Amino acid sequence: MPIYNSMMNNKSVPLLIQGGHIIDPSQSIDQLGDLLIVEGKIMQLGGTIIASEAKQSQVIDATGLIVSPGFIDIHCHLREPGFEDKETIATGTKAAAIGGFATVCCMANTNPPLDNRDAVDWVKRKAGKDGFVNVLPIGCITRGREGREICDMTELAEAGAIAFSDDGDPVRNSQVMRRAMDYSRDLGVPVIDHCEDKTLSNGGVINEGWISAKSGLKGIPAAAEEIMVARDLALAKLTRAKLHIAHVSTCGSVELVRQAKEKGISVTAEVTPHHLTLTEERIMGRGWGENSDVIASGAKQSQYDTSAKVNPPLRAREDIECLIQELKDGVIDAIATDHAPHTLADKNCSLDLAAFGISGFETALGCLMALVHKGKISLTMLISKLTYEPAKTIGKDSELGTLKAGAPANITIFDPNREWVVDSSNFASKGKNTPYDGYQFKGKVMATVVNGRIAYIDDSLVIGRGLR
Ligand code: DOR
């Protein structure tokens, strides 16, 4: 059984992470050595840290393990308040810690939505009480997420919203989006854009492609995403706001982002682990639609699988190839899970009725490491896309996503070679909705340290090696 306990070590006792392979892209560090944490902050990094320091410390033996800045997930759904049957801040952040995420940014599509100061304050307080990891709330763009009237964005920013988004829904009205971007620019807080033209996607359940043509299932064309990406890049140019495109999924979208970046428009983009590793065929059942260069589950099943229903939908193989290429080229800045937990009832129904979304915290590293093992991206790049780069997109790179001396001690320790099999029934998340159930992954999170405290540690680090 894994161990997660935010009270396990006392912040006032120094923590020494010994003998790990430290990779910190924010400082171009890639070396073997120790890491000392004192009073919740990074004190010293590299080399062998002197025994006298170690003697008074709690020690984690990280021999053979990667030690990186704590992962940051800039896009997740914690569902609280309002949808506690799907997830709570307690269960969601426990799942995040198991997934190596020391910091998560939670979306505003709760009930009530995070469209005012009190709601943001409430989430911060609840996260302070129940949370296993740092929680940074995202405020709505429009009141009630209804797309009609912009929120008091100044108030939301003052309350601590780190970005604005109506994620789950687009802002259909261009004038409203323009005004929101004007405020976003003045406040220096980015807009995170859910790009979807609902008049094109309306009623669609999967990608518009050969599966939708053959099966008669209603498709969502790539253009539904690309039209909105194009519109909002034009608005970002007009307003000079900082725009972040959520869950890009098509070649066309990343091409538009590339062109915009070349023209100096202030835009960043994220991609999810599932859009990098699964194709539209996965909806047909297990064994289908795996980016077989990267992952394969073995036996094929042929039954529509609602666990692969997600918005934007899983796309075609060419799209995956573009996404990987543009991740490498820096057009896509960050990897974000879009952790979207749902109840069994939300998913145990026909494909048409099933909710969109994948529970992503606990499988992210495992499936992403397949890209590294297959030589598609380097380990350093993967870490950068989970740490320094997402920190930059939300303007927090001086304190998050780095192991710089003096920074809060948020650290992820993982074994790049440890094999394990996904079993959603063991998820800490209430959302068991994963298309990766039963898949064998190579690469596992072993410990997550949040502000100097161990939020999660694999029992083998405690029992096998003896957390001292
Ligand atoms: O698949 C999705 N699920 N995409 C979204 O944009 C929203 C999310 C949710 O909230 O369930």
Short mmCIF file of C-alpha atoms and ligand atoms in Angstrom, two decimals:
data_model
loop_
_atom_site.label_atom_id
_atom_site.label_comp_id
_atom_site.label_asym_id
_atom_site.label_seq_id
_atom_site.Cartn_x
_atom_site.Cartn_y
_atom_site.Cartn_z
CA MET A 1 0.00 0.00 0.00
CA PRO A 2 1.31 3.43 -0.82
CA ILE A 3 1.69 5.91 1.95
CA TYR A 4 0.42 9.44 1.75
CA ASN A 5 0.44 11.59 4.74
CA SER A 6 0.87 15.30 4.73
CA MET A 7 1.87 15.14 8.39
CA MET A 8 4.46 12.44 7.91
CA ASN A 9 7.46 14.61 8.31
CA ASN A 10 7.68 17.71 10.31
CA LYS A 11 8.59 20.82 8.35
CA SER A 12 10.98 21.90 11.07
CA VAL A 13 13.05 18.70 10.68
CA PRO A 14 15.37 18.98 7.66
CA LEU A 15 14.79 16.48 4.87
CA LEU A 16 17.73 15.06 2.92
CA ILE A 17 17.12 13.39 -0.44
CA GLN A 18 20.25 11.39 -0.95
CA GLY A 19 22.04 10.08 -4.04
CA GLY A 20 19.37 10.81 -6.65
CA HIS A 21 19.74 11.81 -10.28
CA ILE A 22 18.74 15.47 -10.08
CA ILE A 23 17.22 16.96 -13.23
CA ASP A 24 16.12 20.58 -13.05
CA PRO A 25 15.58 22.14 -16.49
CA SER A 26 15.10 25.60 -14.92
CA GLN A 27 18.81 25.64 -14.06
CA SER A 28 20.04 23.19 -16.73
CA ILE A 29 21.00 20.80 -13.91
CA ASP A 30 21.48 17.11 -14.71
CA GLN A 31 23.72 15.48 -12.11
CA LEU A 32 23.94 12.92 -9.33
CA GLY A 33 23.77 14.34 -5.85
CA ASP A 34 21.91 15.19 -2.69
CA LEU A 35 19.23 17.74 -1.97
CA LEU A 36 18.73 19.30 1.44
CA ILE A 37 15.46 20.88 2.51
CA VAL A 38 15.26 23.08 5.57
CA GLU A 39 12.16 24.88 6.85
CA GLY A 40 10.22 23.86 3.76
CA LYS A 41 12.72 25.47 1.36
CA ILE A 42 15.49 24.16 -0.87
CA MET A 43 18.68 24.76 1.07
CA GLN A 44 21.43 23.03 -0.88
CA LEU A 45 21.66 21.00 -4.05
CA GLY A 46 24.31 18.71 -5.53
CA GLY A 47 27.35 16.81 -4.41
CA THR A 48 27.40 14.92 -1.16
CA ILE A 49 25.81 16.91 1.60
CA ILE A 50 27.88 16.73 4.73
CA ALA A 51 27.10 14.08 7.30
CA SER A 52 26.49 16.51 10.13
CA GLU A 53 23.59 18.01 8.19
CA ALA A 54 22.34 14.53 7.32
CA LYS A 55 22.45 13.36 10.92
CA GLN A 56 19.73 15.73 12.05
CA SER A 57 17.66 15.14 8.94
CA GLN A 58 15.06 12.75 7.78
CA VAL A 59 16.66 10.91 4.85
CA ILE A 60 15.12 9.55 1.65
CA ASP A 61 17.45 7.23 -0.24
CA ALA A 62 16.95 8.22 -3.89
CA THR A 63 19.65 6.01 -5.40
CA GLY A 64 18.65 5.09 -8.95
CA LEU A 65 15.73 7.53 -8.92
CA ILE A 66 15.09 10.83 -10.70
CA VAL A 67 14.71 13.88 -8.47
CA SER A 68 12.98 16.79 -10.21
CA PRO A 69 11.07 19.94 -9.32
CA GLY A 70 7.54 19.07 -8.24
CA PHE A 71 5.26 18.61 -11.23
CA ILE A 72 2.73 21.38 -11.90
CA ASP A 73 -0.61 20.63 -13.50
CA ILE A 74 -2.07 23.81 -14.90
CA HIS A 75 -5.38 22.21 -15.87
CA CYS A 76 -7.45 19.93 -13.68
CA HIS A 77 -10.95 19.58 -12.29
CA LEU A 78 -11.26 19.05 -8.54
CA ARG A 79 -15.08 19.32 -8.72
CA GLU A 80 -15.54 20.88 -5.30
CA PRO A 81 -17.80 22.71 -4.54
CA GLY A 82 -20.86 21.05 -5.99
CA PHE A 83 -19.80 17.79 -7.61
CA GLU A 84 -18.41 15.94 -4.59
CA ASP A 85 -19.74 12.66 -5.98
CA LYS A 86 -17.14 12.97 -8.77
CA GLU A 87 -14.20 14.27 -6.69
CA THR A 88 -13.35 16.38 -3.67
CA ILE A 89 -10.36 18.57 -3.00
CA ALA A 90 -9.15 15.88 -0.57
CA THR A 91 -9.42 12.93 -2.99
CA GLY A 92 -8.28 14.93 -6.01
CA THR A 93 -5.19 16.33 -4.37
CA LYS A 94 -4.30 12.92 -2.91
CA ALA A 95 -4.47 11.54 -6.45
CA ALA A 96 -2.36 14.49 -7.64
CA ALA A 97 0.31 13.71 -5.04
CA ILE A 98 0.38 10.07 -6.15
CA GLY A 99 0.83 11.32 -9.71
CA GLY A 100 3.81 13.47 -8.70
CA PHE A 101 1.96 16.80 -8.90
CA ALA A 102 3.00 19.13 -6.10
CA THR A 103 0.88 21.97 -7.50
CA VAL A 104 -2.41 21.86 -9.38
CA CYS A 105 -4.52 24.62 -10.92
CA CYS A 106 -8.19 23.79 -10.62
CA MET A 107 -10.79 24.80 -13.15
CA ALA A 108 -13.79 26.93 -12.37
CA ASN A 109 -16.60 24.67 -13.66
CA THR A 110 -17.79 23.80 -10.18
CA ASN A 111 -21.25 24.43 -8.75
CA PRO A 112 -21.38 27.28 -7.93
CA PRO A 113 -18.69 28.22 -10.43
CA LEU A 114 -15.60 30.13 -9.29
CA ASP A 115 -16.89 33.44 -10.62
CA ASN A 116 -16.52 35.63 -7.52
CA ARG A 117 -14.16 36.38 -4.65
CA ASP A 118 -16.01 34.27 -2.08
CA ALA A 119 -15.91 31.16 -4.25
CA VAL A 120 -12.16 31.51 -4.85
CA ASP A 121 -11.57 32.19 -1.16
CA TRP A 122 -13.62 29.12 -0.27
CA VAL A 123 -11.54 26.84 -2.51
CA LYS A 124 -8.32 28.25 -1.11
CA ARG A 125 -9.48 27.70 2.47
CA LYS A 126 -10.73 24.19 1.77
CA ALA A 127 -7.50 23.32 -0.03
CA GLY A 128 -5.52 24.68 2.90
CA LYS A 129 -7.44 22.34 5.18
CA ASP A 130 -7.94 19.19 3.05
CA GLY A 131 -5.32 19.50 0.34
CA PHE A 132 -2.31 17.23 -0.07
CA VAL A 133 -0.70 19.55 -2.62
CA ASN A 134 -0.69 23.24 -3.53
CA VAL A 135 -3.98 24.28 -5.13
CA LEU A 136 -4.10 27.39 -7.33
CA PRO A 137 -7.65 28.25 -8.36
CA ILE A 138 -8.62 29.49 -11.80
CA GLY A 139 -11.48 32.00 -11.93
CA CYS A 140 -14.25 32.11 -14.53
CA ILE A 141 -14.17 34.46 -17.50
CA THR A 142 -17.93 35.03 -17.44
CA ARG A 143 -20.53 35.08 -14.68
CA GLY A 144 -22.00 31.63 -14.17
CA ARG A 145 -19.83 30.50 -17.11
CA GLU A 146 -22.75 31.60 -19.24
CA GLY A 147 -20.71 33.49 -21.76
CA ARG A 148 -22.76 36.68 -21.50
CA GLU A 149 -21.18 39.02 -19.00
CA ILE A 150 -17.57 39.08 -17.81
CA CYS A 151 -16.85 38.49 -14.13
CA ASP A 152 -15.31 41.07 -11.87
CA MET A 153 -11.89 39.91 -13.01
CA THR A 154 -10.06 42.39 -10.80
CA GLU A 155 -11.75 40.94 -7.74
CA LEU A 156 -10.93 37.40 -8.87
CA ALA A 157 -7.27 38.29 -9.43
CA GLU A 158 -7.10 39.96 -6.01
CA ALA A 159 -8.59 36.82 -4.47
CA GLY A 160 -5.74 34.82 -6.01
CA ALA A 161 -7.13 33.40 -9.26
CA ILE A 162 -4.03 32.57 -11.30
CA ALA A 163 -5.87 32.57 -14.63
CA PHE A 164 -9.34 33.00 -16.10
CA SER A 165 -11.22 30.25 -17.92
CA ASP A 166 -14.74 29.03 -18.66
CA ASP A 167 -13.16 25.64 -19.45
CA GLY A 168 -15.67 22.97 -20.31
CA ASP A 169 -17.31 25.63 -22.47
CA PRO A 170 -15.96 28.22 -24.86
CA VAL A 171 -16.77 31.92 -24.73
CA ARG A 172 -18.91 32.06 -27.84
CA ASN A 173 -19.33 35.81 -28.04
CA SER A 174 -16.24 37.46 -29.55
CA GLN A 175 -17.01 40.86 -28.04
CA VAL A 176 -17.22 39.34 -24.55
CA MET A 177 -13.93 37.52 -25.14
CA ARG A 178 -12.31 40.73 -26.37
CA ARG A 179 -13.33 42.60 -23.21
CA ALA A 180 -12.15 39.72 -21.02
CA MET A 181 -8.78 39.80 -22.75
CA ASP A 182 -8.54 43.57 -22.21
CA TYR A 183 -8.94 43.00 -18.45
CA SER A 184 -6.64 39.99 -18.51
CA ARG A 185 -3.88 42.11 -20.10
CA ASP A 186 -4.27 44.93 -17.58
CA LEU A 187 -4.26 42.48 -14.68
CA GLY A 188 -1.33 40.48 -16.07
CA VAL A 189 -3.31 37.27 -15.53
CA PRO A 190 -3.70 34.92 -18.52
CA VAL A 191 -6.89 33.66 -20.14
CA ILE A 192 -6.97 29.87 -20.53
CA ASP A 193 -9.00 29.18 -23.61
CA HIS A 194 -11.31 26.21 -24.18
CA CYS A 195 -11.39 26.35 -27.97
CA GLU A 196 -14.55 24.88 -29.36
CA ASP A 197 -17.06 26.20 -31.84
CA LYS A 198 -20.20 24.62 -30.41
CA THR A 199 -22.13 25.12 -33.63
CA LEU A 200 -19.72 22.67 -35.23
CA SER A 201 -19.13 20.27 -32.35
CA ASN A 202 -22.73 20.24 -31.13
CA GLY A 203 -23.84 16.71 -30.33
CA GLY A 204 -20.56 15.19 -31.47
CA VAL A 205 -19.08 12.43 -29.35
CA ILE A 206 -15.85 11.45 -31.11
CA ASN A 207 -13.42 12.85 -33.67
CA GLU A 208 -14.89 13.40 -37.11
CA GLY A 209 -12.88 10.87 -39.08
CA TRP A 210 -13.04 7.35 -40.41
CA ILE A 211 -14.55 5.89 -37.23
CA SER A 212 -17.39 8.42 -37.15
CA ALA A 213 -17.99 7.84 -40.87
CA LYS A 214 -18.07 4.06 -40.47
CA SER A 215 -19.99 3.87 -37.21
CA GLY A 216 -22.46 6.69 -37.67
CA LEU A 217 -21.37 8.19 -34.35
CA LYS A 218 -21.54 11.97 -34.57
CA GLY A 219 -18.12 13.49 -35.16
CA ILE A 220 -16.44 16.63 -33.90
CA PRO A 221 -14.33 18.08 -36.73
CA ALA A 222 -10.84 19.46 -36.13
CA ALA A 223 -12.21 22.77 -37.46
CA ALA A 224 -14.43 23.10 -34.36
CA GLU A 225 -11.24 23.63 -32.37
CA GLU A 226 -9.19 25.43 -35.00
CA ILE A 227 -11.80 28.14 -35.71
CA MET A 228 -11.75 29.18 -32.07
CA VAL A 229 -7.95 29.00 -31.85
CA ALA A 230 -7.80 31.32 -34.89
CA ARG A 231 -10.37 33.72 -33.45
CA ASP A 232 -8.70 33.98 -30.08
CA LEU A 233 -5.24 34.40 -31.56
CA ALA A 234 -6.66 37.32 -33.52
CA LEU A 235 -8.09 38.71 -30.28
CA ALA A 236 -4.79 38.17 -28.47
CA LYS A 237 -3.09 40.16 -31.24
CA LEU A 238 -5.70 42.89 -30.96
CA THR A 239 -5.64 43.14 -27.17
CA ARG A 240 -2.02 42.11 -26.46
CA ALA A 241 -3.36 39.82 -23.72
CA LYS A 242 -1.54 36.68 -22.64
CA LEU A 243 -3.50 33.78 -24.08
CA HIS A 244 -3.07 30.13 -23.11
CA ILE A 245 -4.69 27.50 -25.33
CA ALA A 246 -5.96 24.52 -23.34
CA HIS A 247 -5.78 20.91 -24.55
CA VAL A 248 -4.66 21.46 -28.16
CA SER A 249 -5.47 18.33 -30.11
CA THR A 250 -5.07 18.94 -33.85
CA CYS A 251 -2.30 19.62 -36.36
CA GLY A 252 -4.18 22.70 -37.51
CA SER A 253 -4.34 24.19 -34.01
CA VAL A 254 -0.64 23.82 -33.36
CA GLU A 255 0.18 25.22 -36.77
CA LEU A 256 -1.86 28.33 -35.89
CA VAL A 257 -0.08 28.62 -32.53
CA ARG A 258 3.28 28.27 -34.26
CA GLN A 259 2.48 31.07 -36.72
CA ALA A 260 1.20 33.29 -33.91
CA LYS A 261 4.35 32.75 -31.85
CA GLU A 262 6.47 33.58 -34.90
CA LYS A 263 4.57 36.88 -35.20
CA GLY A 264 5.24 37.66 -31.55
CA ILE A 265 1.69 37.14 -30.26
CA SER A 266 1.71 36.32 -26.57
CA VAL A 267 0.41 32.76 -26.61
CA THR A 268 1.23 29.50 -24.88
CA ALA A 269 -0.34 26.06 -25.31
CA GLU A 270 -0.74 22.80 -23.46
CA VAL A 271 -1.37 19.20 -24.52
CA THR A 272 -2.74 16.31 -22.46
CA PRO A 273 -1.10 12.90 -21.95
CA HIS A 274 -4.09 11.20 -23.61
CA HIS A 275 -3.91 13.30 -26.77
CA LEU A 276 -0.22 12.33 -27.03
CA THR A 277 -0.74 8.60 -26.63
CA LEU A 278 -4.19 7.55 -27.88
CA THR A 279 -5.99 7.94 -31.20
CA GLU A 280 -9.66 8.18 -32.12
CA GLU A 281 -9.86 4.40 -32.60
CA ARG A 282 -9.53 3.91 -28.84
CA ILE A 283 -13.27 4.60 -28.57
CA MET A 284 -13.82 1.17 -30.18
CA GLY A 285 -12.53 -0.56 -27.05
CA ARG A 286 -9.31 -1.71 -25.46
CA GLY A 287 -6.56 -2.67 -27.85
CA TRP A 288 -7.72 -0.06 -30.37
CA GLY A 289 -6.31 3.36 -31.03
CA GLU A 290 -3.11 3.05 -29.10
CA ASN A 291 -0.24 5.00 -30.52
CA SER A 292 1.40 1.61 -30.95
CA ASP A 293 4.78 3.20 -31.44
CA VAL A 294 4.35 4.20 -27.85
CA ILE A 295 1.90 2.02 -25.91
CA ALA A 296 -0.09 -1.14 -26.40
CA SER A 297 -2.42 -2.95 -24.05
CA GLY A 298 -2.50 -6.34 -25.75
CA ALA A 299 -5.87 -7.97 -26.31
CA LYS A 300 -8.40 -6.19 -28.49
CA GLN A 301 -11.97 -5.69 -27.35
CA SER A 302 -14.73 -4.39 -29.53
CA GLN A 303 -17.19 -2.41 -27.55
CA TYR A 304 -17.52 1.36 -27.47
CA ASP A 305 -15.60 2.53 -24.46
CA THR A 306 -16.93 5.64 -22.76
CA SER A 307 -13.68 6.00 -20.79
CA ALA A 308 -12.13 7.27 -24.03
CA LYS A 309 -14.82 9.92 -24.55
CA VAL A 310 -13.16 13.23 -23.90
CA ASN A 311 -13.42 16.80 -25.09
CA PRO A 312 -11.62 17.63 -27.34
CA PRO A 313 -11.88 14.09 -28.68
CA LEU A 314 -8.95 11.77 -29.25
CA ARG A 315 -7.77 12.55 -32.75
CA ALA A 316 -5.98 10.89 -35.67
CA ARG A 317 -2.46 9.47 -35.74
CA GLU A 318 -1.21 12.43 -37.86
CA ASP A 319 -2.42 14.75 -35.11
CA ILE A 320 -0.41 12.86 -32.49
CA GLU A 321 2.69 13.10 -34.66
CA CYS A 322 2.19 16.88 -34.97
CA LEU A 323 1.59 17.27 -31.24
CA ILE A 324 4.79 15.40 -30.36
CA GLN A 325 6.79 17.38 -32.93
CA GLU A 326 5.44 20.73 -31.74
CA LEU A 327 6.04 19.78 -28.12
CA LYS A 328 9.67 19.20 -29.07
CA ASP A 329 9.84 22.43 -31.07
CA GLY A 330 8.52 24.47 -28.17
CA VAL A 331 5.26 25.46 -29.88
CA ILE A 332 3.47 23.50 -27.15
CA ASP A 333 4.79 24.75 -23.84
CA ALA A 334 3.32 22.44 -21.23
CA ILE A 335 1.73 19.08 -20.57
CA ALA A 336 -1.44 19.29 -18.47
CA THR A 337 -3.65 16.38 -17.47
CA ASP A 338 -7.13 17.93 -17.78
CA HIS A 339 -7.89 15.49 -14.93
CA ALA A 340 -11.68 15.19 -15.32
CA PRO A 341 -13.07 12.69 -12.81
CA HIS A 342 -16.62 11.38 -13.25
CA THR A 343 -18.84 8.90 -11.41
CA LEU A 344 -19.46 5.37 -12.69
CA ALA A 345 -23.03 6.42 -13.53
CA ASP A 346 -21.70 9.30 -15.65
CA LYS A 347 -19.76 6.81 -17.74
CA ASN A 348 -21.69 3.51 -17.48
CA CYS A 349 -24.15 4.47 -20.18
CA SER A 350 -24.34 4.84 -23.94
CA LEU A 351 -21.61 6.80 -25.68
CA ASP A 352 -24.07 9.57 -26.54
CA LEU A 353 -25.03 10.12 -22.91
CA ALA A 354 -21.65 9.57 -21.26
CA ALA A 355 -19.78 12.53 -19.78
CA PHE A 356 -16.64 13.81 -21.49
CA GLY A 357 -13.44 13.41 -19.50
CA ILE A 358 -10.54 11.25 -18.32
CA SER A 359 -9.26 10.87 -14.77
CA GLY A 360 -5.64 11.71 -15.42
CA PHE A 361 -3.48 12.44 -12.37
CA GLU A 362 -2.49 8.90 -11.50
CA THR A 363 -1.57 7.71 -14.99
CA ALA A 364 0.14 10.83 -16.38
CA LEU A 365 3.77 10.00 -15.70
CA GLY A 366 3.37 6.31 -16.58
CA CYS A 367 1.93 6.96 -20.00
CA LEU A 368 4.22 9.92 -20.74
CA MET A 369 7.30 7.88 -19.86
CA ALA A 370 6.35 5.58 -22.77
CA LEU A 371 7.21 8.53 -25.05
CA VAL A 372 10.62 8.76 -23.39
CA HIS A 373 11.32 5.02 -23.49
CA LYS A 374 10.42 4.95 -27.20
CA GLY A 375 12.79 7.82 -27.91
CA LYS A 376 10.05 10.25 -28.96
CA ILE A 377 11.05 12.92 -26.42
CA SER A 378 13.92 13.20 -23.97
CA LEU A 379 13.52 12.75 -20.23
CA THR A 380 14.74 16.31 -19.63
CA MET A 381 12.16 17.68 -22.04
CA LEU A 382 9.38 15.71 -20.37
CA ILE A 383 10.39 17.09 -16.98
CA SER A 384 10.59 20.60 -18.36
CA LYS A 385 7.05 20.33 -19.79
CA LEU A 386 5.79 19.21 -16.37
CA THR A 387 7.69 21.73 -14.25
CA TYR A 388 9.48 24.85 -15.46
CA GLU A 389 7.40 25.45 -18.59
CA PRO A 390 3.97 25.26 -16.92
CA ALA A 391 5.30 27.48 -14.12
CA LYS A 392 6.26 30.05 -16.75
CA THR A 393 2.85 29.95 -18.43
CA ILE A 394 1.20 31.03 -15.18
CA GLY A 395 4.01 33.46 -14.28
CA LYS A 396 5.15 31.52 -11.22
CA ASP A 397 8.57 30.39 -12.40
CA SER A 398 10.47 32.24 -9.68
CA GLU A 399 8.92 30.01 -7.00
CA LEU A 400 7.52 26.91 -8.75
CA GLY A 401 9.00 24.39 -11.15
CA THR A 402 12.53 24.96 -9.89
CA LEU A 403 14.98 23.55 -7.35
CA LYS A 404 16.76 26.90 -6.92
CA ALA A 405 18.08 27.52 -3.42
CA GLY A 406 15.47 29.39 -1.41
CA ALA A 407 12.50 28.17 -3.49
CA PRO A 408 9.68 26.29 -1.74
CA ALA A 409 10.66 22.62 -1.61
CA ASN A 410 8.29 21.08 -4.12
CA ILE A 411 9.91 17.92 -5.41
CA THR A 412 8.95 14.83 -7.39
CA ILE A 413 10.98 11.64 -7.07
CA PHE A 414 10.31 8.92 -9.65
CA ASP A 415 11.67 5.65 -10.89
CA PRO A 416 11.90 5.85 -14.69
CA ASN A 417 12.12 2.09 -15.06
CA ARG A 418 9.69 0.71 -12.52
CA GLU A 419 6.94 -1.32 -14.20
CA TRP A 420 3.40 -1.31 -12.90
CA VAL A 421 -0.11 -2.08 -14.09
CA VAL A 422 -2.88 0.52 -13.93
CA ASP A 423 -5.74 -0.58 -11.69
CA SER A 424 -8.35 2.14 -11.47
CA SER A 425 -10.01 0.46 -8.51
CA ASN A 426 -6.93 1.49 -6.52
CA PHE A 427 -7.06 5.14 -7.61
CA ALA A 428 -7.18 7.69 -4.82
CA SER A 429 -9.30 9.76 -7.20
CA LYS A 430 -13.02 9.12 -7.06
CA GLY A 431 -12.88 9.19 -10.86
CA LYS A 432 -12.13 5.66 -12.08
CA ASN A 433 -12.74 6.81 -15.66
CA THR A 434 -9.51 5.94 -17.39
CA PRO A 435 -8.87 4.40 -20.80
CA TYR A 436 -5.55 3.09 -19.45
CA ASP A 437 -7.01 0.55 -17.03
CA GLY A 438 -4.97 -2.67 -17.17
CA TYR A 439 -2.12 -1.09 -19.16
CA GLN A 440 1.42 -1.83 -18.13
CA PHE A 441 3.52 1.31 -17.70
CA LYS A 442 7.23 1.76 -17.09
CA GLY A 443 7.88 4.78 -14.89
CA LYS A 444 6.39 5.43 -11.49
CA VAL A 445 6.24 8.26 -9.01
CA MET A 446 7.95 7.27 -5.76
CA ALA A 447 7.49 10.40 -3.65
CA THR A 448 6.06 13.89 -3.83
CA VAL A 449 7.29 16.59 -1.49
CA VAL A 450 5.13 19.70 -1.05
CA ASN A 451 6.63 22.73 0.70
CA GLY A 452 9.14 20.46 2.43
CA ARG A 453 6.58 17.90 3.56
CA ILE A 454 6.18 14.41 2.17
CA ALA A 455 2.72 14.37 0.60
CA TYR A 456 3.13 10.91 -0.90
CA ILE A 457 5.78 8.22 -0.64
CA ASP A 458 5.79 4.75 -2.13
CA ASP A 459 6.08 2.13 0.59
CA SER A 460 9.21 0.65 -1.00
CA LEU A 461 11.07 3.86 -0.18
CA VAL A 462 10.03 3.57 3.43
CA ILE A 463 10.12 -0.17 4.01
CA GLY A 464 12.74 -1.32 1.49
CA ARG A 465 15.18 1.52 1.97
CA GLY A 466 14.12 2.82 5.33
CA LEU A 467 12.99 6.44 5.49
CA ARG A 468 15.18 7.58 8.33
O1 DOR B 1 -13.36 16.12 -21.40
C1 DOR B 1 -13.51 17.15 -20.77
N1 DOR B 1 -14.00 17.15 -19.51
N2 DOR B 1 -13.20 18.33 -21.36
C2 DOR B 1 -13.50 19.50 -20.79
O2 DOR B 1 -13.21 20.52 -21.38
C3 DOR B 1 -14.20 19.56 -19.49
C4 DOR B 1 -13.98 18.32 -18.72
C5 DOR B 1 -14.91 18.18 -17.53
O3 DOR B 1 -15.11 19.15 -16.81
O4 DOR B 1 -15.39 17.06 -17.30
#
